[in-house]
JSON list of C-alpha atoms in Angstrom, two decimals:
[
{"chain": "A", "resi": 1, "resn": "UNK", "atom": "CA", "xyz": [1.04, -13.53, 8.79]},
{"chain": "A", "resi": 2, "resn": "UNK", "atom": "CA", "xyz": [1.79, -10.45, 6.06]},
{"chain": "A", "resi": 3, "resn": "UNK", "atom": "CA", "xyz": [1.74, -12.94, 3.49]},
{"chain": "A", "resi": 4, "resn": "UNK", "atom": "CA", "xyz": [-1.47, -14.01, 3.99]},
{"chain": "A", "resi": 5, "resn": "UNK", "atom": "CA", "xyz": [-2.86, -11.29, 5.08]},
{"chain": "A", "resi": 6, "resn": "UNK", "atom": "CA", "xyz": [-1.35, -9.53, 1.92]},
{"chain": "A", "resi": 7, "resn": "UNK", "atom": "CA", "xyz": [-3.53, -12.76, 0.27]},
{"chain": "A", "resi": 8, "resn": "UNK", "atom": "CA", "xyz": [-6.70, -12.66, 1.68]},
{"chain": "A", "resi": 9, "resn": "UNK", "atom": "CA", "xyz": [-6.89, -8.55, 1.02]},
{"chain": "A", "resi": 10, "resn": "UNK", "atom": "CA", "xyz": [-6.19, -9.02, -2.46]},
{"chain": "A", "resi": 11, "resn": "UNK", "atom": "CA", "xyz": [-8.73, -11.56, -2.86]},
{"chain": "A", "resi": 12, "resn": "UNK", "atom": "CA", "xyz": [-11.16, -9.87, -0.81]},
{"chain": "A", "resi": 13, "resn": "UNK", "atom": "CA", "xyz": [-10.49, -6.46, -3.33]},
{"chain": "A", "resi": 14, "resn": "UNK", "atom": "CA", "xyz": [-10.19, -8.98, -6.62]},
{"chain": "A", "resi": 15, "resn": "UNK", "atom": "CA", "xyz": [-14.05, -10.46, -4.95]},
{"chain": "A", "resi": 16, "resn": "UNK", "atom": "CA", "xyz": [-15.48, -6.81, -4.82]},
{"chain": "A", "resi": 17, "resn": "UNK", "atom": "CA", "xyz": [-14.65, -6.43, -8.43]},
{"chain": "A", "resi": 18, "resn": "UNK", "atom": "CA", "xyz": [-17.00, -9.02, -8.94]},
{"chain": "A", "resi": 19, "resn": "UNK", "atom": "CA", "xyz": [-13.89, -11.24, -10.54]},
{"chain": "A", "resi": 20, "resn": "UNK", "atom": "CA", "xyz": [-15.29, -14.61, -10.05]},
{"chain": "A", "resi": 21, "resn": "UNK", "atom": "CA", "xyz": [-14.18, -16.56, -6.94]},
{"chain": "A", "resi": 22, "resn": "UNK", "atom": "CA", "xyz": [-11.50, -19.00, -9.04]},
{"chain": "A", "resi": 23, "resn": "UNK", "atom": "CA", "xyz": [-9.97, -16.74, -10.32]},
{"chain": "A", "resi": 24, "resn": "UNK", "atom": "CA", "xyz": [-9.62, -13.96, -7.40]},
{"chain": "A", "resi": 25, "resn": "UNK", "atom": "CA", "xyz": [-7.90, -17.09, -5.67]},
{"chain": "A", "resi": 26, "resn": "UNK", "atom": "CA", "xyz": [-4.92, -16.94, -8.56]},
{"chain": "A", "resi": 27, "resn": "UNK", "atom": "CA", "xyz": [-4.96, -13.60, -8.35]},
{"chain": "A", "resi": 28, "resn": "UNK", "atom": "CA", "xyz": [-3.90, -13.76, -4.84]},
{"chain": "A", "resi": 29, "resn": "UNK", "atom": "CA", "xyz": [-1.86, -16.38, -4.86]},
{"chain": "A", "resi": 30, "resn": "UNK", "atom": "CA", "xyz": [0.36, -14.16, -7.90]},
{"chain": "A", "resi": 31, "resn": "UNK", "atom": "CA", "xyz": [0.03, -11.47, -5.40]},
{"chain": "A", "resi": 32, "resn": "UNK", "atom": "CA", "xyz": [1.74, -13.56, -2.85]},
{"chain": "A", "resi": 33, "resn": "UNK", "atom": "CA", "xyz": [4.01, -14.72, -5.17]},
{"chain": "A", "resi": 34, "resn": "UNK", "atom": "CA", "xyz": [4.77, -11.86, -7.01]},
{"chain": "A", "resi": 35, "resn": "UNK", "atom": "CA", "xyz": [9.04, -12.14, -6.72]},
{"chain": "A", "resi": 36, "resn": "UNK", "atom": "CA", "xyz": [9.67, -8.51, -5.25]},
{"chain": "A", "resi": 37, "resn": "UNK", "atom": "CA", "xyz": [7.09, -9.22, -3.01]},
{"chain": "A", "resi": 38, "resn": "UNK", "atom": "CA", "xyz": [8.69, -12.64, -1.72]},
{"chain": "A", "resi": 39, "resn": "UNK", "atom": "CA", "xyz": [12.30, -11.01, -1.54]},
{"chain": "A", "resi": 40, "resn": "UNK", "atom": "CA", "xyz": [11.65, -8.60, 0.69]},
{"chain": "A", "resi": 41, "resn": "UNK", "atom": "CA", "xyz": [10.82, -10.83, 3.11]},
{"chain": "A", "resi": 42, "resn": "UNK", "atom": "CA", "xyz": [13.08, -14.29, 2.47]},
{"chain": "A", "resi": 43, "resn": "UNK", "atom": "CA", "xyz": [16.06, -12.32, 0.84]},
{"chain": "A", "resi": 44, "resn": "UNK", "atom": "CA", "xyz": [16.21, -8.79, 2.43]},
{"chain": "A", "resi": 45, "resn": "UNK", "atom": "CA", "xyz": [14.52, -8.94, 5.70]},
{"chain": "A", "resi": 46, "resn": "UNK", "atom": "CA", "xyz": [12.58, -5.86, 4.84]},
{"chain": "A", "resi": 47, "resn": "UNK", "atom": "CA", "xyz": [9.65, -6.31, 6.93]},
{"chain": "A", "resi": 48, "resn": "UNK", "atom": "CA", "xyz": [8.31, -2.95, 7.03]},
{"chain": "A", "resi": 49, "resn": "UNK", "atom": "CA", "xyz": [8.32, -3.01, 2.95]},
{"chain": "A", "resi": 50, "resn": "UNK", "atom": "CA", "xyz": [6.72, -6.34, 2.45]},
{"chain": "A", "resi": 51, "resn": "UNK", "atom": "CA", "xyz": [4.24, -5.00, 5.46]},
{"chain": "A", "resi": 52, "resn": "UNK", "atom": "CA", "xyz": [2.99, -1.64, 3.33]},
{"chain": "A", "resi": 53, "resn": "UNK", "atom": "CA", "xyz": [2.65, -4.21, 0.58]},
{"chain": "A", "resi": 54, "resn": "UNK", "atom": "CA", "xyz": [-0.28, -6.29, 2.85]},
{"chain": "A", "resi": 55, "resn": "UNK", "atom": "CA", "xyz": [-1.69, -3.10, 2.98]},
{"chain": "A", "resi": 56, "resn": "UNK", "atom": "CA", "xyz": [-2.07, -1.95, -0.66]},
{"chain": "A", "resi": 57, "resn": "UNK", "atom": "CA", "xyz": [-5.27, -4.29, -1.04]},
{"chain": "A", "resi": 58, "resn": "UNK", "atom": "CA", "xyz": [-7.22, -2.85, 1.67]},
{"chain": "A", "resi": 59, "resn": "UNK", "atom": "CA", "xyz": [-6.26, 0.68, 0.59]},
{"chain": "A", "resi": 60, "resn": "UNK", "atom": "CA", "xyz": [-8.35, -0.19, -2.83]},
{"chain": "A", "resi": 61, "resn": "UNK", "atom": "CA", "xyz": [-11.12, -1.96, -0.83]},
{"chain": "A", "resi": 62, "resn": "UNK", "atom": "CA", "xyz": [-11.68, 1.29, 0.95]},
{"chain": "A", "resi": 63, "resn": "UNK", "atom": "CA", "xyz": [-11.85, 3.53, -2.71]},
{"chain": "A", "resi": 64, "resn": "UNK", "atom": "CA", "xyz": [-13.96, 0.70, -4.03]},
{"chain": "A", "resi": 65, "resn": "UNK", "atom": "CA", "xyz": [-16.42, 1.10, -0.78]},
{"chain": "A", "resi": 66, "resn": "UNK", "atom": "CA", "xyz": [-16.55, 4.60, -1.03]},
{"chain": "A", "resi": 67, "resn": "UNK", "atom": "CA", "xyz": [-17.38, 4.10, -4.55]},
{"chain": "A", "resi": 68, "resn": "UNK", "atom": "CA", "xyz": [-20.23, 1.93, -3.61]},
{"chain": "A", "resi": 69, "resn": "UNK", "atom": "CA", "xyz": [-21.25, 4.69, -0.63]},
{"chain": "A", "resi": 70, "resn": "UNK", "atom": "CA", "xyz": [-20.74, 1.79, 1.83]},
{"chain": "A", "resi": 71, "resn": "UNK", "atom": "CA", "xyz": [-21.38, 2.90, 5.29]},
{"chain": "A", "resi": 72, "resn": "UNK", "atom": "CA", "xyz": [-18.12, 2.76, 7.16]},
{"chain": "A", "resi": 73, "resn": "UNK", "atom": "CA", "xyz": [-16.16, 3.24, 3.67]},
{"chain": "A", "resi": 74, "resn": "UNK", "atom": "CA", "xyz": [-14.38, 6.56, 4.03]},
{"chain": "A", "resi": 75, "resn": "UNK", "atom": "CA", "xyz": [-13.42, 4.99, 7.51]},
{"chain": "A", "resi": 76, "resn": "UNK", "atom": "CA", "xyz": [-12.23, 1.80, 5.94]},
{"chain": "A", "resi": 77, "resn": "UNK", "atom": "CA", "xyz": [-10.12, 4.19, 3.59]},
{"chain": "A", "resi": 78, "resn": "UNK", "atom": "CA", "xyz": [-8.57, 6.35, 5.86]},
{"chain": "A", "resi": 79, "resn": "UNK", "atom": "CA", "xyz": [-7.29, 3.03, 8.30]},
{"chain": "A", "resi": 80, "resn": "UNK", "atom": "CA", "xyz": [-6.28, 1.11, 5.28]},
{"chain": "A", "resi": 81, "resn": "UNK", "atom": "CA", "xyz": [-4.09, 4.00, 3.98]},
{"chain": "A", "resi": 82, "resn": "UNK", "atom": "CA", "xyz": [-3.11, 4.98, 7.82]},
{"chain": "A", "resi": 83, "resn": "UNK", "atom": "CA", "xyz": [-1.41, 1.29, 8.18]},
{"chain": "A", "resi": 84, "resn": "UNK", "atom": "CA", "xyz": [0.08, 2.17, 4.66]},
{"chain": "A", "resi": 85, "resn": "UNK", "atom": "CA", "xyz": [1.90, 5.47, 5.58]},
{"chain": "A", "resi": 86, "resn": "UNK", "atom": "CA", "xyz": [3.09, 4.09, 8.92]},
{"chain": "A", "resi": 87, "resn": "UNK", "atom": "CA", "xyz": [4.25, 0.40, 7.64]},
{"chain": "A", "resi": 88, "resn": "UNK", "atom": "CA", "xyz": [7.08, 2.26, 4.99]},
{"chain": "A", "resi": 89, "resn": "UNK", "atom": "CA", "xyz": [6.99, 5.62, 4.05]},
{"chain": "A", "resi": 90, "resn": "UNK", "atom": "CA", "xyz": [9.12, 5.18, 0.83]},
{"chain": "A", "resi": 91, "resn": "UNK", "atom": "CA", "xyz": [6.67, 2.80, -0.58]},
{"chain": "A", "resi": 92, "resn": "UNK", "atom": "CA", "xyz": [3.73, 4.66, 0.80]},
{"chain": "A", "resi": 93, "resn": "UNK", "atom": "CA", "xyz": [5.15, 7.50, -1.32]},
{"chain": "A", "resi": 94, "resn": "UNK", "atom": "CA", "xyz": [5.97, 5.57, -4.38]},
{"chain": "A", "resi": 95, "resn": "UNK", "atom": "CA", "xyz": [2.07, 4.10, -3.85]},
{"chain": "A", "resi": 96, "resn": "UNK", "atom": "CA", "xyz": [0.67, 7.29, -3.18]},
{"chain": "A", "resi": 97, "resn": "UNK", "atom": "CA", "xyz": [2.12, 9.07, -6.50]},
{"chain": "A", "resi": 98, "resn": "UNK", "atom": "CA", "xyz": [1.46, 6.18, -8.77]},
{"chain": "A", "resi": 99, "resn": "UNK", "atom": "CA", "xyz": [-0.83, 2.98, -8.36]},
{"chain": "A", "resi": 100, "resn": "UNK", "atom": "CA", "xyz": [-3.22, 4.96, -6.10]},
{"chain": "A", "resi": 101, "resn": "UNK", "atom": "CA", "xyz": [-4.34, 8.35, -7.97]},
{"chain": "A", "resi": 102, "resn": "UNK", "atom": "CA", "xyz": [-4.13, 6.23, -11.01]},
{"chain": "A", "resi": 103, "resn": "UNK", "atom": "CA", "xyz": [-6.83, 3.74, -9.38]},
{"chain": "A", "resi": 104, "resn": "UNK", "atom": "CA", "xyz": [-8.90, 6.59, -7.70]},
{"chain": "A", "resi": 105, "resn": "UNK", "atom": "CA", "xyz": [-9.01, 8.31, -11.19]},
{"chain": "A", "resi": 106, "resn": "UNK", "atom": "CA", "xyz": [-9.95, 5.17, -13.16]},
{"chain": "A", "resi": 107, "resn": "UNK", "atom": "CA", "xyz": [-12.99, 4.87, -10.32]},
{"chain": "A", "resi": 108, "resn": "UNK", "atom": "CA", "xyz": [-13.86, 8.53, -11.03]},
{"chain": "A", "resi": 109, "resn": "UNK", "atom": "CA", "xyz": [-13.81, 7.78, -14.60]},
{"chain": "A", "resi": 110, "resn": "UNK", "atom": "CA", "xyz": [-15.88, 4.80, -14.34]},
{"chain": "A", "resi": 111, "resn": "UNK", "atom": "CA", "xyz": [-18.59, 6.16, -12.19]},
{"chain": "A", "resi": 112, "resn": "UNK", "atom": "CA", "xyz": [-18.48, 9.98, -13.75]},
{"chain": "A", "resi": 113, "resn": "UNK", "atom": "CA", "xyz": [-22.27, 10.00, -14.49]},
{"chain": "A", "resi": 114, "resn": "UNK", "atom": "CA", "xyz": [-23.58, 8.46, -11.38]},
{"chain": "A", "resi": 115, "resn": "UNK", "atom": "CA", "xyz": [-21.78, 10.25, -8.33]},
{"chain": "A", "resi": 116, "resn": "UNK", "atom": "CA", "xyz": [-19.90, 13.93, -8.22]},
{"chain": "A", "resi": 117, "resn": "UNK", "atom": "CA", "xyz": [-18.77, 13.64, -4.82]},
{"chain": "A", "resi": 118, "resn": "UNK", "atom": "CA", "xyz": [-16.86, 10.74, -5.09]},
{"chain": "A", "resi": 119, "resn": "UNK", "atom": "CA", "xyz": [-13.68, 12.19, -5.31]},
{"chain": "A", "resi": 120, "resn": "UNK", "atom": "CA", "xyz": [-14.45, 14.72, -2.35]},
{"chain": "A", "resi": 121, "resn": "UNK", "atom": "CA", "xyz": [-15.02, 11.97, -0.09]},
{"chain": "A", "resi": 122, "resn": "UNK", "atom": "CA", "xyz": [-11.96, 9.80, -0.98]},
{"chain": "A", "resi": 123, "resn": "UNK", "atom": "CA", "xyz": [-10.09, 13.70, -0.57]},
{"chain": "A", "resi": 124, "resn": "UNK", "atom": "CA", "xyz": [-11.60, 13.59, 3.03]},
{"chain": "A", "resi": 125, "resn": "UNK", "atom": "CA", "xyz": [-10.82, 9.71, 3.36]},
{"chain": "A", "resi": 126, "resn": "UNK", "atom": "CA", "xyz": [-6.94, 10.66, 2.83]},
{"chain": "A", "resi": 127, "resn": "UNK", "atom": "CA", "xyz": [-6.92, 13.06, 5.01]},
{"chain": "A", "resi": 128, "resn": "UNK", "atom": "CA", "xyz": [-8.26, 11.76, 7.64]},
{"chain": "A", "resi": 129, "resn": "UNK", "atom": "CA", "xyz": [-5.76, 9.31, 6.86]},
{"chain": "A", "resi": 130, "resn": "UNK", "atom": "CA", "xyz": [-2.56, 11.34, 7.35]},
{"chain": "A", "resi": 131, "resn": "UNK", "atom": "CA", "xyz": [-4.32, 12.51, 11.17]},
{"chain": "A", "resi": 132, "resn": "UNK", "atom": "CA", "xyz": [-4.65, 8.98, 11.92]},
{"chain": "A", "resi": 133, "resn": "UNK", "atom": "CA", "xyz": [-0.90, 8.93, 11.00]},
{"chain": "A", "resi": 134, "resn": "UNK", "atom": "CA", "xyz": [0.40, 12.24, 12.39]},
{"chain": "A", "resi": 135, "resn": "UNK", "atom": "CA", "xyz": [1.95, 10.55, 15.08]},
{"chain": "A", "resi": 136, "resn": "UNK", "atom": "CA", "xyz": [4.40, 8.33, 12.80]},
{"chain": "A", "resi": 137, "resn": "UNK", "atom": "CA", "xyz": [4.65, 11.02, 10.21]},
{"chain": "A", "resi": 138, "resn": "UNK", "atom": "CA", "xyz": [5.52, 13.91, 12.24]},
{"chain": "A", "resi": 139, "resn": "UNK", "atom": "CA", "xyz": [8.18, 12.96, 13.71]},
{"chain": "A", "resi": 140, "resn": "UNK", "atom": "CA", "xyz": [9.68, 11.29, 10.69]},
{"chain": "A", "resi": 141, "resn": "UNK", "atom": "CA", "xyz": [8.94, 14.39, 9.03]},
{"chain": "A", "resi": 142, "resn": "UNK", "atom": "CA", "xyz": [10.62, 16.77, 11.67]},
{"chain": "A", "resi": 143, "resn": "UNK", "atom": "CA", "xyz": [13.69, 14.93, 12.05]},
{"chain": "A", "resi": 144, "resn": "UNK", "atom": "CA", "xyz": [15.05, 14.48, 8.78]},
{"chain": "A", "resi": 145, "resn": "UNK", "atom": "CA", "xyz": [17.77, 17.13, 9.08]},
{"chain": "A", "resi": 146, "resn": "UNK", "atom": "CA", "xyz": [19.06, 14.69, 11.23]},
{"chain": "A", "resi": 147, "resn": "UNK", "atom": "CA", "xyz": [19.69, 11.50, 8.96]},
{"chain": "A", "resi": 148, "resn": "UNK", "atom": "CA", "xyz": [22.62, 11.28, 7.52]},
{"chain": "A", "resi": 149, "resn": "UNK", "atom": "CA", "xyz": [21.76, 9.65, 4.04]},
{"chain": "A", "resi": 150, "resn": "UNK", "atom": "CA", "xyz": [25.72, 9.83, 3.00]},
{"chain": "A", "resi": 151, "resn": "UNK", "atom": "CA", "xyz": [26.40, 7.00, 6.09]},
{"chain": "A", "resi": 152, "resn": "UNK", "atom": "CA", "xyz": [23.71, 4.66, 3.76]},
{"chain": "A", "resi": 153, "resn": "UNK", "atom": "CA", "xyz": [26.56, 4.45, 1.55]},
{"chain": "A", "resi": 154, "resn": "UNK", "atom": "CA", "xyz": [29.86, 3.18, 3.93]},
{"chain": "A", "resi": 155, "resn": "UNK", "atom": "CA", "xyz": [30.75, -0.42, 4.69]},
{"chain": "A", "resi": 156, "resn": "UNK", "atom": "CA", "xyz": [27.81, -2.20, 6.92]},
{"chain": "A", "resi": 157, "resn": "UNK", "atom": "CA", "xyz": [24.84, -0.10, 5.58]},
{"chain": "A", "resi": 158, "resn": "UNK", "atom": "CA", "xyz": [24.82, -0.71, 2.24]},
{"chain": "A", "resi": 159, "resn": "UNK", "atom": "CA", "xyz": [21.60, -2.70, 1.04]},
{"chain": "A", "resi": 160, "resn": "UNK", "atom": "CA", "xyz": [23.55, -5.34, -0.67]},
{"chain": "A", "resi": 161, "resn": "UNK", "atom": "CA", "xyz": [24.94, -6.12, 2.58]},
{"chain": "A", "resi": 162, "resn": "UNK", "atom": "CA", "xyz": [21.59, -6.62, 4.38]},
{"chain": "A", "resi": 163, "resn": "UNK", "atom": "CA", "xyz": [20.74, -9.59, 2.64]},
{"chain": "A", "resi": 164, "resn": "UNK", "atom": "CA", "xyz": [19.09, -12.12, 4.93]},
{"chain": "A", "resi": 165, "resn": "UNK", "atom": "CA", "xyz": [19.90, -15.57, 3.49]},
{"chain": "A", "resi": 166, "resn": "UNK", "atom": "CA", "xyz": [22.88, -14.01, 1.08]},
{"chain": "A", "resi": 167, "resn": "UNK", "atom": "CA", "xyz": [24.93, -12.18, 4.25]},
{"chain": "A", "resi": 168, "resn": "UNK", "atom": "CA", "xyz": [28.37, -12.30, 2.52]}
]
């Protein structure tokens, strides 16, 4: 269901670029397809991952709509990146200092004459975002003095030993 639904955002995001409908369907289909994107969920198991990675799409929808002052777009946003933050934090971090800014400042960029508060309302987007989220990140937050990261590294929790189809 992540897969497709990873799909059918991308396509949805490639449509509202106005990239014409052919070739927003190969553009999905490479999203689906992308390798890192199939291994974390036929080779590693990592659901959570692979599920923040169905969610990138509709975290660009929502800049594009509140681009395009859609109605509902800041709300669109802020679920979008919600489901983002709470699927896997690491990638929702890696996303969020990367890929994201980079789009929101290319949409800035592109629309610099035409609307000023653009960037003020994707600001408020966000944060409405991490409220929507407070009750995954909070905790998660809170409790990190309590992970022991060195135990990632002894025999049975080591990644290369999580493999799904590869177990030995």
């Amino acid at each position: 269901v992540l897969l497709w639904a990873s799909g059918a955002a991308m396509y949805g995001w490639l449509r509202l670029q106005n990239v014409e409908q052919p070739a927003a369907l190969i553009g999905a289909l490479v999203y689906m397809a992308a390798p890192y994107h199939l291994i974390d969920h036929y080779l590693r198991g990592a659901i959570a991952e692979f599920a923040a990675y169905a969610a990138l799409p509709p975290v660009m929808i929502g800049v594009t709509l509140v681009a395009h002052r859609r109605r509902f777009g800041m709300l669109a946003l802020a679920a979008s990146y919600a489901a983002l933050v709470t699927s896997h934090l690491p990638t929702a971090l890696l996303i969020s200092l990367t890929a994201i800014p980079a789009y929101v400042l290319f949409v800035a960029w592109r629309a610099r004459r035409s609307d000023r508060s653009f960037l003020l309302r994707c600001g408020l987007g966000f944060a409405l975002a991490l409220g929507l989220a407070a009750p995954d990140l909070v905790p998660a937050l809170t409790l990190q003095p309590f992970v022991l990261i060195e135990w990632m590294w002894l025999y049975g929790f080591r990644i290369d030993d999580s493999f799904l189809l590869m177990p030995g």
